[in-house]
Short mmCIF file of C-alpha atoms in Angstrom, two decimals:
data_model
loop_
_atom_site.label_atom_id
_atom_site.label_comp_id
_atom_site.label_asym_id
_atom_site.label_seq_id
_atom_site.Cartn_x
_atom_site.Cartn_y
_atom_site.Cartn_z
CA MET E 1 83.64 116.88 133.82
CA LYS E 2 84.63 113.42 131.96
CA THR E 3 84.16 110.31 133.25
CA ARG E 4 86.39 106.54 132.59
CA LYS E 5 85.21 102.85 132.50
CA VAL E 6 87.06 100.21 132.26
CA TYR E 7 85.77 97.70 129.52
CA VAL E 8 87.66 94.09 128.92
CA LEU E 9 86.83 92.68 126.15
CA ASN E 10 87.17 88.96 124.68
CA PRO E 11 88.57 88.65 120.35
CA SER E 12 84.72 88.64 119.62
CA GLN E 13 83.38 91.38 120.91
CA SER E 14 86.80 93.55 119.46
CA LYS E 15 85.67 91.96 116.27
CA ARG E 16 82.25 93.45 116.24
CA LEU E 17 83.56 97.01 118.09
CA ILE E 18 86.14 97.40 115.38
CA ALA E 19 83.96 96.26 112.44
CA LYS E 20 80.85 98.96 113.39
CA GLY E 21 84.23 101.21 113.56
CA VAL E 22 85.69 100.32 110.39
CA CYS E 23 81.84 100.71 108.79
CA GLY E 24 81.37 104.42 110.59
CA LEU E 25 84.65 106.09 108.56
CA PRO E 26 84.01 109.05 106.70
CA GLN E 27 86.00 107.12 103.74
CA ILE E 28 83.98 104.32 103.99
CA GLN E 29 80.06 105.55 104.46
CA ALA E 30 81.60 107.73 101.31
CA ALA E 31 82.58 104.59 99.10
CA LEU E 32 79.57 102.99 100.17
CA GLU E 33 77.87 105.58 98.06
CA SER E 34 79.59 106.33 95.62
CA GLY E 35 82.17 104.01 95.28
CA LYS E 36 83.45 100.81 95.69
CA ILE E 37 85.03 98.54 99.05
CA PHE E 38 87.26 95.17 98.65
CA VAL E 39 87.12 92.95 102.17
CA ALA E 40 89.95 90.76 101.75
CA ARG E 41 88.73 87.41 103.85
CA GLY E 42 89.84 86.60 107.85
CA SER E 43 87.56 87.14 110.93
CA THR E 44 88.06 90.20 111.57
CA ASN E 45 87.03 90.90 108.23
CA ALA E 46 83.74 89.18 108.49
CA TYR E 47 82.19 91.15 110.49
CA VAL E 48 82.72 94.09 108.60
CA LEU E 49 81.41 92.51 106.27
CA ASP E 50 78.37 92.29 107.90
CA GLU E 51 78.77 95.65 109.06
CA LEU E 52 79.20 96.83 106.02
CA TYR E 53 75.66 94.89 104.24
CA ARG E 54 73.46 95.67 107.35
CA GLN E 55 74.81 99.55 106.55
CA ALA E 56 74.24 99.32 103.14
CA GLY E 57 70.34 97.39 103.37
CA ILE E 58 72.03 94.17 102.19
CA GLU E 59 69.84 91.10 103.82
CA GLU E 60 71.99 88.30 102.98
CA LYS E 61 73.35 86.03 105.84
CA PHE E 62 76.37 83.99 105.68
CA ASN E 63 78.52 82.44 108.27
CA LEU E 64 81.19 84.10 109.62
CA ALA E 65 83.79 81.15 109.70
CA ASP E 66 83.08 80.82 105.88
CA TYR E 67 85.82 84.73 105.40
CA THR E 68 88.28 83.18 106.03
CA MET E 69 91.43 81.61 104.36
CA GLY E 70 94.32 81.57 106.98
CA GLN E 71 94.00 80.92 110.60
CA VAL E 72 95.33 80.10 113.83
CA ILE E 73 93.64 77.62 115.20
CA PRO E 74 94.38 74.75 118.51
CA GLY E 75 96.57 71.87 117.24
CA ILE E 76 98.14 68.34 118.60
CA LYS E 77 100.29 70.34 121.51
CA PHE E 78 100.73 73.55 119.83
CA MET E 79 97.97 76.24 117.91
CA ASN E 80 98.81 75.67 114.70
CA TRP E 81 98.98 77.43 111.86
CA THR E 82 96.57 76.27 108.99
CA THR E 83 93.76 77.34 106.86
CA ASN E 84 89.60 77.59 106.42
CA LYS E 85 89.38 73.85 106.02
CA GLY E 86 85.78 73.95 105.40
CA LYS E 87 83.23 76.08 103.71
CA ILE E 88 85.19 79.08 101.53
CA TYR E 89 82.24 82.43 100.93
CA PRO E 90 83.42 84.52 97.70
CA GLU E 91 85.65 87.35 98.08
CA ILE E 92 83.59 90.52 97.72
CA ILE E 93 83.98 93.89 96.11
CA LEU E 94 80.70 96.65 97.37
CA ASN E 95 80.20 98.43 94.29
CA MET E 96 77.75 101.33 95.46
CA GLY E 97 77.03 99.87 97.99
CA LYS E 98 75.52 96.87 96.17
CA LYS E 99 77.05 93.38 96.49
CA GLU E 100 79.52 91.61 93.68
CA GLU E 101 81.59 88.53 94.00
CA CYS E 102 84.63 88.70 93.45
CA MET E 103 86.16 85.95 91.19
CA ASP E 104 89.86 87.67 90.52
CA ARG E 105 91.26 90.43 92.82
CA VAL E 106 94.16 91.11 90.92
CA LYS E 107 91.83 92.11 87.44
CA GLN E 108 88.79 94.47 90.04
CA LEU E 109 91.05 96.61 91.34
CA GLN E 110 92.84 97.15 88.58
CA LYS E 111 89.67 98.68 87.87
CA PHE E 112 89.60 100.54 90.99
CA GLU E 113 89.55 104.43 90.83
CA GLN E 114 90.43 107.61 93.82
CA ASN E 115 89.23 107.14 96.82
CA ASP E 116 88.15 103.45 96.42
CA ILE E 117 88.79 101.80 99.00
CA VAL E 118 90.42 97.88 100.02
CA ILE E 119 90.41 96.13 103.58
CA LYS E 120 92.49 93.44 104.87
CA GLY E 121 93.12 92.46 108.70
CA GLY E 122 96.56 91.44 109.73
CA ASN E 123 98.34 88.65 111.94
CA ALA E 124 101.04 91.60 113.61
CA LEU E 125 100.60 95.14 115.16
CA ASP E 126 104.10 95.99 116.20
CA PRO E 127 104.99 99.36 118.38
CA ASN E 128 105.26 102.04 116.00
CA GLY E 129 102.08 101.20 114.54
CA ILE E 130 103.06 98.91 111.10
CA PRO E 131 100.35 96.09 110.70
CA ALA E 132 101.37 92.98 108.88
CA VAL E 133 100.48 88.91 107.26
CA LEU E 134 101.70 85.82 107.51
CA ILE E 135 102.07 84.64 104.17
CA GLY E 136 102.80 80.59 103.75
CA SER E 137 102.27 80.82 99.61
CA PRO E 138 105.24 81.36 97.50
CA LYS E 139 103.33 81.39 94.05
CA ASP E 140 101.39 84.61 95.07
CA GLY E 141 102.24 86.03 98.17
CA GLY E 142 98.81 85.66 98.76
CA THR E 143 95.70 87.99 99.48
CA ILE E 144 98.62 91.16 100.30
CA GLY E 145 101.19 89.46 98.06
CA SER E 146 98.41 89.62 95.66
CA ILE E 147 96.93 93.34 95.36
CA GLN E 148 99.90 95.43 97.05
CA SER E 149 101.98 96.59 94.20
CA ILE E 150 98.79 97.84 93.09
CA ILE E 151 97.27 99.21 95.89
CA GLN E 152 100.89 101.58 96.14
CA ALA E 153 100.89 102.28 92.36
CA LYS E 154 97.20 103.27 92.35
CA GLY E 155 97.61 105.32 95.82
CA LEU E 156 94.37 103.62 97.32
CA GLU E 157 93.29 103.56 100.63
CA LEU E 158 94.12 99.83 102.50
CA ILE E 159 92.54 100.39 105.94
CA CYS E 160 93.71 97.28 108.76
CA PRO E 161 90.90 96.63 111.09
CA ILE E 162 93.68 94.09 113.75
CA GLY E 163 92.84 93.38 117.90
CA LEU E 164 95.03 94.83 120.05
CA GLU E 165 95.55 90.80 120.88
CA LYS E 166 97.84 91.23 117.52
CA LEU E 167 100.12 93.49 119.08
CA ILE E 168 103.55 92.18 119.30
CA PHE E 169 107.11 93.89 120.39
CA SER E 170 109.46 92.53 117.29
CA GLU E 171 109.35 95.35 115.06
CA ILE E 172 108.13 94.08 111.97
CA SER E 173 111.29 95.56 109.79
CA GLU E 174 113.86 93.31 112.01
CA LEU E 175 111.06 90.21 111.55
CA GLN E 176 110.58 90.12 107.90
CA HIS E 177 114.84 89.50 107.52
CA LEU E 178 113.55 86.45 110.05
CA MET E 179 111.06 84.81 108.80
CA GLY E 180 109.93 83.18 105.54
CA ILE E 181 108.97 79.72 104.84
CA GLU E 182 112.95 78.78 102.94
CA ASN E 183 114.58 80.30 106.67
CA CYS E 184 113.49 79.01 109.37
CA GLU E 185 112.61 75.28 109.83
CA HIS E 186 109.06 73.25 110.17
CA THR E 187 106.97 74.92 112.46
CA SER E 188 106.17 73.38 115.48
CA GLU E 189 101.96 72.21 114.41
CA GLY E 190 100.89 73.92 110.35
CA PHE E 191 103.08 75.27 107.74
CA LYS E 192 105.67 77.54 107.59
CA CYS E 193 104.85 80.65 106.89
CA GLY E 194 106.96 84.36 105.76
CA ILE E 195 105.42 87.89 106.40
CA ILE E 196 104.60 91.22 104.66
CA PRO E 197 103.97 94.53 106.09
CA MET E 198 101.70 96.85 105.37
CA PRO E 199 103.04 100.06 106.66
CA TYR E 200 101.03 101.85 104.85
CA ALA E 201 97.54 100.81 105.74
CA THR E 202 94.69 102.91 107.82
CA VAL E 203 94.97 100.45 111.14
CA ILE E 204 92.17 100.76 113.08
CA THR E 205 91.91 98.95 116.31
CA GLU E 206 89.77 99.23 119.52
CA LEU E 207 91.04 102.65 119.83
CA GLU E 208 89.90 103.62 117.01
CA ALA E 209 87.52 102.25 116.57
CA LEU E 210 85.36 103.87 118.88
CA GLU E 211 87.11 107.48 119.03
CA VAL E 212 85.34 107.29 115.35
CA LEU E 213 82.73 106.38 116.75
CA PHE E 214 81.95 108.29 119.93
CA ASP E 215 83.33 111.95 121.61
CA CYS E 216 85.86 110.16 123.30
CA GLU E 217 89.84 108.91 124.37
CA ALA E 218 89.96 105.41 124.33
CA TYR E 219 93.61 103.54 126.16
CA HIS E 220 95.04 99.91 125.79
CA VAL E 221 95.87 99.37 129.92
CA SER E 222 96.02 95.96 129.77
CA SER E 223 96.17 91.98 127.66
CA GLY E 224 95.22 88.34 127.93
CA GLY E 225 93.24 86.76 130.40
CA VAL E 226 91.92 83.04 131.49
CA GLY E 227 89.80 79.90 131.34
CA GLY E 228 88.08 81.02 128.40
CA ALA E 229 89.54 84.70 128.31
CA GLU E 230 92.71 84.36 126.53
CA GLY E 231 92.82 86.78 124.50
CA SER E 232 91.07 89.61 125.88
CA VAL E 233 91.87 92.84 126.30
CA ALA E 234 90.90 95.88 129.01
CA ILE E 235 90.10 99.33 127.51
CA LEU E 236 90.18 102.45 129.20
CA ILE E 237 87.49 105.11 128.28
CA GLU E 238 87.34 109.18 128.52
CA GLY E 239 84.11 110.03 127.89
CA MET E 240 84.26 113.72 127.39
CA ASP E 241 80.31 113.80 129.52
CA GLU E 242 78.33 111.89 131.30
CA GLU E 243 76.20 112.03 128.55
CA GLU E 244 78.23 110.91 126.11
CA MET E 245 79.81 108.30 128.18
CA GLN E 246 75.65 106.56 129.19
CA GLU E 247 75.75 106.29 124.94
CA ILE E 248 79.43 104.62 125.16
CA ASP E 249 77.82 101.96 127.69
CA LYS E 250 74.71 101.39 126.03
CA PHE E 251 76.16 100.95 123.47
CA MET E 252 79.66 97.84 125.35
CA GLN E 253 76.74 96.14 126.49
CA GLU E 254 75.17 96.12 123.16
CA ILE E 255 79.09 94.80 122.27
CA SER E 256 79.08 92.12 124.90
CA ALA E 257 75.96 90.49 123.73
CA GLU E 258 78.42 89.00 120.66
CA PRO E 259 79.13 85.08 120.26
CA VAL E 260 81.85 83.63 120.53
CA TYR E 261 83.46 83.66 116.90
CA ARG E 262 83.68 79.70 116.21
CA PRO E 263 86.21 78.42 113.22
CA ASN E 264 85.82 76.08 110.95
CA GLN E 265 88.23 73.17 111.10
#
């Protein structure tokens, strides 16, 4: 008999859940064994890299906040579109489960082959399920701007781990014509940005993550909170039977212990 339970996750718990779901994908397991995985920088991707290290038996530890470039943090009056001002950990490629520092992502991705994978997070997820990335660099379009032509020309799979907190009501196809460094006056705080859609990405939110890991169906039922619960999402999980639900609950109790993410400022 199906059973249901609702869990309300803060963003850090969501990031850990999503990371575990990404690493549970069969194509990720295959690439860890016999292919390459490029993990772009980003707060959710930091969790993904941490989980990939665990699965590959790489014992190296790193500060999650060091694996970011652009970030949104509190400003003086408003929230601030800015960059990581602290230590920056090098981008990583896992080559058959072995860690390689990626000094030039363009040159490295040019060597990628069928079944190799690129992992890149996003800043927005629209009603059509299309993720997008805020871009503050007019020089090369940031990470995705520098590599998307390679991804599409080669037909590589791009996996986008992204939390449901980043759902937006507007369509990316409209926003990409409204946004842009030359189209907007300065932001309230931080720098101006454009936005690049990734319609070809395989999107993994909390929902897909749960359905990869367990025999269940997951539903996003509400968002938001106060007093430290800002950015939280409520997820209803329907397990196929009581035994499966017990496994899910055990897993979610582990997720609940995830420390709050602390950005470099």
